[in-house]
Short mmCIF file of C-alpha atoms in Angstrom, two decimals:
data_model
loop_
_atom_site.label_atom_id
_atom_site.label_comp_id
_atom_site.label_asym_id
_atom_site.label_seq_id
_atom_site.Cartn_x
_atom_site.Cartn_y
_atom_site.Cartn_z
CA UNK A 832 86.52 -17.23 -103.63
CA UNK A 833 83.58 -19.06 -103.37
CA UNK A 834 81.31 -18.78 -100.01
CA UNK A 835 78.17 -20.50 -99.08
CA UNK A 836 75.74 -18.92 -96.32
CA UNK A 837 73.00 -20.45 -94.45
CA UNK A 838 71.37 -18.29 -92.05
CA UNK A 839 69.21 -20.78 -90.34
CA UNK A 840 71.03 -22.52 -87.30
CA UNK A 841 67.73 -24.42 -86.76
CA UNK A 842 64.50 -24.64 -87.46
CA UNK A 843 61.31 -26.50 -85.81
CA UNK A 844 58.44 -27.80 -88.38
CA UNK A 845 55.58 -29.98 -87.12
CA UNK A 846 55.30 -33.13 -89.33
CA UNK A 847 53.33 -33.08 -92.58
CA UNK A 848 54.06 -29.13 -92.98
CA UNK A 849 56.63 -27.74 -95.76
CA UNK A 850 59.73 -26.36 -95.14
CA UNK A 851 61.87 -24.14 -97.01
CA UNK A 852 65.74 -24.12 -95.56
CA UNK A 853 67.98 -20.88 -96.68
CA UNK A 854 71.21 -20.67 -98.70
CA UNK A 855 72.80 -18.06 -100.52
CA UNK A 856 75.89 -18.25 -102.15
CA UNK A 857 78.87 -16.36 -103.74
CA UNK A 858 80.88 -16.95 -106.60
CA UNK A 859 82.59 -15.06 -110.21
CA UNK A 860 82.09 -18.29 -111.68
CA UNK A 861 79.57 -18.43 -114.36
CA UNK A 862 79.40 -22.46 -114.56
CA UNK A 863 78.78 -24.09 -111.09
CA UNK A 864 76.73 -26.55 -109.16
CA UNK A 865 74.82 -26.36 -106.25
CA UNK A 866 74.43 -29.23 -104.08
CA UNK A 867 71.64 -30.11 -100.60
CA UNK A 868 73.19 -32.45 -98.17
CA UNK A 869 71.32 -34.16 -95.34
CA UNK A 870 73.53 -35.45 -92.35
CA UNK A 871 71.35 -38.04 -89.75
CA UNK A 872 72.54 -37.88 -86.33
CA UNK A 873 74.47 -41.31 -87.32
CA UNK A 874 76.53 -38.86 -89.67
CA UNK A 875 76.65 -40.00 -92.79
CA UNK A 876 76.13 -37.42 -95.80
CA UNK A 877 73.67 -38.32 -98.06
CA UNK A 878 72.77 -36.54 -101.22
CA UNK A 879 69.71 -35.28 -101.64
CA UNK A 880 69.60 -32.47 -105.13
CA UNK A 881 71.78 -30.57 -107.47
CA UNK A 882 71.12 -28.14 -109.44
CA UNK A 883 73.46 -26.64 -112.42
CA UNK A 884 74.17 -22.79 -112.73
CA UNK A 885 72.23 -23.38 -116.45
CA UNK A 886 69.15 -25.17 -115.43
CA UNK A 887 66.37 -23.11 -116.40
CA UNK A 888 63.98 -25.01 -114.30
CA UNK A 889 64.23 -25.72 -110.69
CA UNK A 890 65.51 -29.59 -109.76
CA UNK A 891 63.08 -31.74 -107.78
CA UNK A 892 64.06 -35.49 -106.26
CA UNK A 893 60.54 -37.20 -104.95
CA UNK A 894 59.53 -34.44 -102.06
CA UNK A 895 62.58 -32.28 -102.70
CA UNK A 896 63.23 -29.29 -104.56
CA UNK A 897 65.26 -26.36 -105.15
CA UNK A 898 64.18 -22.75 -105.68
CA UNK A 899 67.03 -21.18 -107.76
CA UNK A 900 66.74 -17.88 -107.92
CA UNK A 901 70.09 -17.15 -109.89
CA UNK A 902 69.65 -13.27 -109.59
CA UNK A 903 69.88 -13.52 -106.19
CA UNK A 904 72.37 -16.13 -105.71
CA UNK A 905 70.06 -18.06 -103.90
CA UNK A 906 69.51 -21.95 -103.99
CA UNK A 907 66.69 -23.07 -101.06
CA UNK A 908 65.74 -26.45 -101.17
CA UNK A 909 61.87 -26.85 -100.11
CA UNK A 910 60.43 -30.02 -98.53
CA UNK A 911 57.10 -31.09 -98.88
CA UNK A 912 54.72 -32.90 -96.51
CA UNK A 913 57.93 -33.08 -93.96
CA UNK A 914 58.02 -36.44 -91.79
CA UNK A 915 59.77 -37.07 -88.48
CA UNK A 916 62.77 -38.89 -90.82
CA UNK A 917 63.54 -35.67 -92.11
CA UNK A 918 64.84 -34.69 -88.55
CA UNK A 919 68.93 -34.12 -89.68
CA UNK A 920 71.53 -31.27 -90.42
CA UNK A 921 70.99 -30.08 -93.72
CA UNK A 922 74.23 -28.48 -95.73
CA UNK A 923 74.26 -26.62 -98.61
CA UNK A 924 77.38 -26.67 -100.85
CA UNK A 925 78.71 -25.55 -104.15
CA UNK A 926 80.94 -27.07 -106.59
CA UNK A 927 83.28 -25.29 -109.26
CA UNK A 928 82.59 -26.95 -112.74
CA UNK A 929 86.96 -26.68 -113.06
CA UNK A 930 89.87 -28.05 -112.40
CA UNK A 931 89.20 -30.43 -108.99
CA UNK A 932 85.54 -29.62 -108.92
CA UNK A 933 86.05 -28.95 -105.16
CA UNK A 934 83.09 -28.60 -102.83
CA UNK A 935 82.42 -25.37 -100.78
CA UNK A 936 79.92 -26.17 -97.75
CA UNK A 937 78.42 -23.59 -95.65
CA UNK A 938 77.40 -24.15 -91.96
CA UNK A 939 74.69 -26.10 -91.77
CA UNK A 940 70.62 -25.60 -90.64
CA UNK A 941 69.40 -28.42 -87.94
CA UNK A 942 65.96 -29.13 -88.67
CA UNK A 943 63.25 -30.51 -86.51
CA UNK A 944 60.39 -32.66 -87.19
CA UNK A 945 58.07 -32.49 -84.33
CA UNK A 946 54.97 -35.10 -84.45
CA UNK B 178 80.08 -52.50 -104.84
CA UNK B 179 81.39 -50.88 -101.62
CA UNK B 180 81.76 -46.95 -102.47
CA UNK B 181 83.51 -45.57 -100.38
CA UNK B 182 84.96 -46.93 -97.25
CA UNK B 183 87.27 -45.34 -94.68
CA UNK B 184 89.64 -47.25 -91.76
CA UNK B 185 89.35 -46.83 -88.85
CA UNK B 186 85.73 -45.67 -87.87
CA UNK B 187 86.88 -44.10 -84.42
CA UNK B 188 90.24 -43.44 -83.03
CA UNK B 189 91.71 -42.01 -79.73
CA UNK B 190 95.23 -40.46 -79.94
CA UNK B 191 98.12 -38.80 -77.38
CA UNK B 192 99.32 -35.80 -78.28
CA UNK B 193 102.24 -36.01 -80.81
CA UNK B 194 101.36 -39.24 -81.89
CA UNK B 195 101.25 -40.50 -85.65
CA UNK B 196 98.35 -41.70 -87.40
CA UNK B 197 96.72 -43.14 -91.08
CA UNK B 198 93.59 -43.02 -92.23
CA UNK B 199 92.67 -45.13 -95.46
CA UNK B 200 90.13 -43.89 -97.67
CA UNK B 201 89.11 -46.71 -100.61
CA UNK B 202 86.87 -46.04 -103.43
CA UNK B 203 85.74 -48.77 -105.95
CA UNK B 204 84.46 -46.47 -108.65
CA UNK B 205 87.58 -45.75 -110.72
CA UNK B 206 87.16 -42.35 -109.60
CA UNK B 207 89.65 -39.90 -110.81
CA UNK B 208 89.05 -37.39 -107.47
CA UNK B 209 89.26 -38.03 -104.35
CA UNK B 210 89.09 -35.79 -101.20
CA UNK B 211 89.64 -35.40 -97.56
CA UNK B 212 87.51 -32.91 -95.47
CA UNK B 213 87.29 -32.42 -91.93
CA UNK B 214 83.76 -31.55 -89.94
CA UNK B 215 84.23 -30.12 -86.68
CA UNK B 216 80.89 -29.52 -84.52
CA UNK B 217 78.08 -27.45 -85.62
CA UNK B 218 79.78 -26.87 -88.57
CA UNK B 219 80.58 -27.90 -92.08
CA UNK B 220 83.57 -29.90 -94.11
CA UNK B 221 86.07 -28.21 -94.53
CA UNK B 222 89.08 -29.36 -97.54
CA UNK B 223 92.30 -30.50 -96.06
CA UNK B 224 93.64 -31.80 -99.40
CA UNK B 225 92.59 -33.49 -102.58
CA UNK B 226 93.91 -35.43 -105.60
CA UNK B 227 92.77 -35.14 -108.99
CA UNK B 228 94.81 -38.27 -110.22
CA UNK B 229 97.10 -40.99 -109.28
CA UNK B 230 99.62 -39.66 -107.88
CA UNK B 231 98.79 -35.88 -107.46
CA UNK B 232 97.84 -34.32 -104.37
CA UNK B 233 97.12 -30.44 -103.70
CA UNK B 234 96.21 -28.84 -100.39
CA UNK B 235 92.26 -27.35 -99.48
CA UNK B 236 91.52 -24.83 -97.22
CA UNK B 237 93.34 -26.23 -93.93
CA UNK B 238 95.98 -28.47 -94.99
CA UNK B 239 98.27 -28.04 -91.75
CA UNK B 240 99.49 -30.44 -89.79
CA UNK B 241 98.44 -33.16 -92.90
CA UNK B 242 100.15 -34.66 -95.33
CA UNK B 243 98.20 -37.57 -98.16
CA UNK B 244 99.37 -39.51 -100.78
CA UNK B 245 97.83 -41.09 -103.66
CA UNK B 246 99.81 -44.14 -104.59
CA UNK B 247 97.12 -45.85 -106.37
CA UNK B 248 94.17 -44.37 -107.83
CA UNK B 249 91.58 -46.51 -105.55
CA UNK B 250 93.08 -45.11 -102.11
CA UNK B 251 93.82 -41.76 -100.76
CA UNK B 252 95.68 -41.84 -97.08
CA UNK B 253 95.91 -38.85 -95.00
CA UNK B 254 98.80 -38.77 -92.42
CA UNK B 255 99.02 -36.96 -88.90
CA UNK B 256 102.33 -36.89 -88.35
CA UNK B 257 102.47 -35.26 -84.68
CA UNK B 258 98.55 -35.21 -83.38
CA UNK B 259 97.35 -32.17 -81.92
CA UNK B 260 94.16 -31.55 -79.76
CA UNK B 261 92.69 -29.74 -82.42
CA UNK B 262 93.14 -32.12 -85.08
CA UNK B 263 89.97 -33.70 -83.18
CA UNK B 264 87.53 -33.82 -85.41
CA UNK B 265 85.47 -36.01 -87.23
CA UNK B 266 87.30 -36.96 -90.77
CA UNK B 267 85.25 -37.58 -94.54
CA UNK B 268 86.83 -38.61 -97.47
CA UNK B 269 84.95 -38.36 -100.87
CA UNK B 270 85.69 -38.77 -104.38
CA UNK B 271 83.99 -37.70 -107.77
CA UNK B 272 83.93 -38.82 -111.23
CA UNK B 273 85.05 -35.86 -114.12
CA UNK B 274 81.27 -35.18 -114.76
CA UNK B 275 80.29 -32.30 -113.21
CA UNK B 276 76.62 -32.86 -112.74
CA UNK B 277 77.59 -36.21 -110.25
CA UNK B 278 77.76 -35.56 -106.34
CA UNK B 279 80.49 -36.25 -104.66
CA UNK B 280 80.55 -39.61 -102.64
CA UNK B 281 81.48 -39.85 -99.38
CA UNK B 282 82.79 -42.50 -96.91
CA UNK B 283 80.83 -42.77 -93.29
CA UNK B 284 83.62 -41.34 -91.77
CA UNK B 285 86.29 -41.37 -88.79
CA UNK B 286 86.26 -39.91 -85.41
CA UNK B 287 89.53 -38.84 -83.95
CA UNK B 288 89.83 -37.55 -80.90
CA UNK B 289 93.81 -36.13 -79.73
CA UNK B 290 93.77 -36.05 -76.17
#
């Protein structure tokens, strides 16, 4: 079974810095995406990057990217120049490339912008 | 071009009461979902279609049941609301390619008092 793991609960960053937020994930699967969420306190979910399981190179989207590190089963997405916008839950999930393509979240990191 | 919408966008319930929520895409979306998020945590599946008509249960399907009459809307049914069927309700849905996200609707907030 699949399992996504994020470590952080929540993290503080004063604005402009970058931030790098955790995941790690589990699967037997050899074809799979990996997908960042960000969730505002109005709630929506909002897609932010995805990266395949056969991307050689790491997927960036303006100041987001994502350090794949498919050895360790590791997919951190990395903000640059953070701004107080960027204050939201962040979720990691993964996506099996079969059947239903069904999304496996994990937990969650709150992240803080402070000016 | 709507997305995905979902009705209602808050609800309060009695125990043992019977509910619908309607989850509409405007995509032509062959998957759809339903997920529940309760707090501090992530979605979870409840159930999900992969066609018009076809339904199959997630990770915590109990106390659900959806149908898929048409391939634009995806209902999921309380029939006898419990207290921990609170919870804050997504639905999403997905085209067959496998690099797309998942879309998702802004969500409902049930609360079974």
């Amino acid at each position: 079974a699949q399992k996504i793991t994020q470590t952080q609960p929540g993290m503080f960053v004063q604005e402009k810095e970058a931030v790098t937020l955790d995941c790690t994930y589990d699967t037997s699967d050899q074809s799979y995406g990996l997908f960042w969420y960000k969730q505002p306190s109005s709630g929506e979910m909002i897609f932010l990057i995805y990266q395949g399981s056969y991307d050689e190179q790491n997927a960036t989207e303006g100041r987001y990217s994502l350090n794949f590190q498919k050895a360790r089963k590791s997919a951190n997405l990395v903000i640059s120049a953070s701004q107080l916008g960027d204050s939201a839950m962040y979720f990691c999930a993964m996506r099996e490339n079969w059947g239903a393509q069904k999304l496996v979240f994990g937990q969650g990191t709150r992240l803080t912008i402070n000016p | 071009n709507a997305g995905v919408t979902q009705t209602p966008k808050f609800r309060v319930l009695k125990t043992g009461q019977s509910m619908t929520l309607l989850c509409a895409q405007d995509m032509n979306h062959e998957y759809m979902y339903w997920y529940r998020q309760d707090p501090g945590m992530g979605l979870r599946l409840i159930h999900y279609s992969v066609g018009e008509g076809t339904t199959a249960k997630g990770e915590v399907p109990d106390g659900y049941n959806v149908s898929r009459l048409k391939k634009q809307n995806f209902l999921l049914g309380l029939e006898s609301a419990a207290p921990s069927q609170t919870s804050v309700y997504f639905c999403a849905s997905s085209s067959w390619t496998v690099t797309d996200t998942q879309y998702f609707g802004p969500g409902t907030r049930l609360t079974v008092l």
